[in-house]
Amino acid sequence: MATGRRENHREDVAGRANVEDTPELLAYYDELENLDAGALWTVANKIEPWQPKSSSVPVLWRYEDLRRHVLRSVELVSPEKAGRRVIYLNNPGRREQAAAVGWLYSGLQVMHPGEVASAHAHSASALRFIMEGKGAYTIVDGHKLTLGANDFVLTPNGTWHEHGVSSDGTPCIWQDGLDIPLVNALEANFYMVHPKMQQEVGHPVDDMAHAWGNPGLRPADAEWARGYSPLLKYEWGPTYEALQRYGKATDGSPYDGILMNYVNPVTGGPVMQTIGASMQMLRAGEATKAHRHTGSFIYQVAKGSGHSIIDGKRFDWKERDIFCVPSWAWHEHVNGSDSDDACLFTFNDLPVMRSLGLYREEAYGDNQGRQPLTTS
Ligand SMILES: [Fe+2]
Ligand SMILES: [Fe+2]
């Protein structure tokens, strides 16, 4: 609790800082401040909380609310002028970072048939999840990927990439997910525009999916040593089929139903060094138990409808809606249908949490694992 004219976060707990202000100490703090220094015991309880305290709040972005605004941006700005014509998701607790949750960015990008965005590269890792439209494509380091609804695509850090929609396509909208806030926090972000504005396609279309997207098989003579998956595109059809097949082999997770991670086929690890992604299936009538863990998550509803309870608050969702779960927030998911499954796509910063040894998970123990609602 701050007291007097200075911050002094005292806690009456053994082992925690609890130093009373005195005139002598306050004068001492002034002297330290003049030297660009400070007494740790005045801020220790704030900067080292007992457990993670996310400044992000749980948010649900309804597609039916956002879609018309996303489409309107087509009339208002050109992709040439905007660079990327995107409406970004701005968490009320993370506005300064332009983050959707934690250190993750998310936005909805729209392109019309025949439009092409300029090629660029950045230190942030990026992904796309296709929401609607036909004819979208991405070129990543000369590899052209054709994209359809619910396909998941990588544009890893440092790669040249550009997006477009073929002239015989339809208006396309996709979610962009990036770790821009994280890379900025680490003060390591570079951005480059391609010297020719567009890159050449140097390989057969969808060659990486053809080479690396075969379950249990890898090319005998191809080498891959980069920090991201060579399988740059994960199509919806095989993903959904895999969930259904895995569902026949497992009872699933009490917290996630049938959950499968998108992986780098070379390592079995996450698709990129900083961002992980998964697709989960909630079976007809399934209601998961609550848990919480470190790591920030953005969900997009790929199929079906239902609701999630996040830190005691209910969020009703349907296809194309996006919602976030902040780090260490309790969450549980409910499929609203008794006859059909629901699928949730997620991306997250778990690779960062895991590689830094910061991953922690906890089950909600009370009330048979279900959170009481704090708000209706
Ligand atoms: Fe980009
Ligand atoms: Fe979870």
Tab-separated table of N, CA and C and ligand atoms in Angstrom, residues 84 109 118-122 124-127 155-156 159-163 176 178 180 191, ligand 1:
chain	number	residue	atom	x	y	z
A	84	ARG	N	-0.090	-2.499	-43.993
A	84	ARG	CA	-0.956	-3.650	-43.739
A	84	ARG	C	-2.307	-3.105	-43.276
A	109	GLN	N	-7.099	-8.681	-40.660
A	109	GLN	CA	-6.646	-8.063	-41.913
A	109	GLN	C	-7.604	-8.425	-43.030
A	118	SER	N	2.796	-5.162	-49.684
A	118	SER	CA	4.230	-5.168	-49.984
A	118	SER	C	4.962	-6.201	-49.120
A	119	ALA	N	6.030	-6.744	-49.704
A	119	ALA	CA	6.820	-7.745	-48.983
A	119	ALA	C	7.664	-7.062	-47.915
A	120	HIS	N	7.765	-7.711	-46.774
A	120	HIS	CA	8.538	-7.138	-45.671
A	120	HIS	C	9.039	-8.264	-44.773
A	121	ALA	N	9.868	-7.889	-43.834
A	121	ALA	CA	10.376	-8.856	-42.850
A	121	ALA	C	10.485	-8.139	-41.514
A	122	HIS	N	10.311	-8.881	-40.433
A	122	HIS	CA	10.450	-8.276	-39.103
A	122	HIS	C	10.939	-9.308	-38.092
A	124	ALA	N	9.585	-9.813	-35.237
A	124	ALA	CA	8.457	-10.476	-34.601
A	124	ALA	C	8.075	-11.713	-35.408
A	125	SER	N	7.680	-12.767	-34.717
A	125	SER	CA	7.153	-13.955	-35.382
A	125	SER	C	5.667	-13.737	-35.617
A	126	ALA	N	5.183	-14.265	-36.732
A	126	ALA	CA	3.793	-13.986	-37.089
A	126	ALA	C	3.091	-15.239	-37.577
A	127	LEU	N	1.793	-15.226	-37.427
A	127	LEU	CA	0.962	-16.305	-37.959
A	127	LEU	C	-0.322	-15.700	-38.490
A	155	THR	N	4.460	-17.044	-40.694
A	155	THR	CA	5.427	-16.148	-41.323
A	155	THR	C	6.481	-15.845	-40.244
A	156	PRO	N	7.446	-16.753	-40.104
A	156	PRO	CA	8.393	-16.689	-38.984
A	156	PRO	C	9.285	-15.443	-39.011
A	159	THR	N	11.734	-13.788	-41.967
A	159	THR	CA	11.421	-14.229	-43.332
A	159	THR	C	10.781	-13.082	-44.115
A	160	TRP	N	11.098	-13.018	-45.399
A	160	TRP	CA	10.379	-12.097	-46.287
A	160	TRP	C	8.985	-12.654	-46.515
A	161	HIS	N	7.988	-11.822	-46.363
A	161	HIS	CA	6.632	-12.323	-46.603
A	161	HIS	C	5.718	-11.227	-47.119
A	162	GLU	N	4.738	-11.666	-47.879
A	162	GLU	CA	3.729	-10.752	-48.407
A	162	GLU	C	2.435	-11.518	-48.579
A	163	HIS	N	1.349	-10.794	-48.587
A	163	HIS	CA	0.032	-11.415	-48.672
A	163	HIS	C	-0.726	-10.832	-49.849
A	176	ASP	N	-4.296	-12.007	-37.880
A	176	ASP	CA	-2.839	-11.990	-37.757
A	176	ASP	C	-2.497	-12.132	-36.281
A	178	LEU	N	0.894	-12.023	-33.693
A	178	LEU	CA	2.334	-11.756	-33.629
A	178	LEU	C	2.789	-11.573	-32.184
A	180	ILE	N	4.766	-9.041	-31.410
A	180	ILE	CA	5.335	-7.682	-31.468
A	180	ILE	C	5.576	-7.110	-30.066
A	191	TYR	N	12.500	-4.011	-38.591
A	191	TYR	CA	11.488	-4.108	-39.652
A	191	TYR	C	12.150	-3.699	-40.964
B	1	FE	FE	4.527	-9.180	-41.455
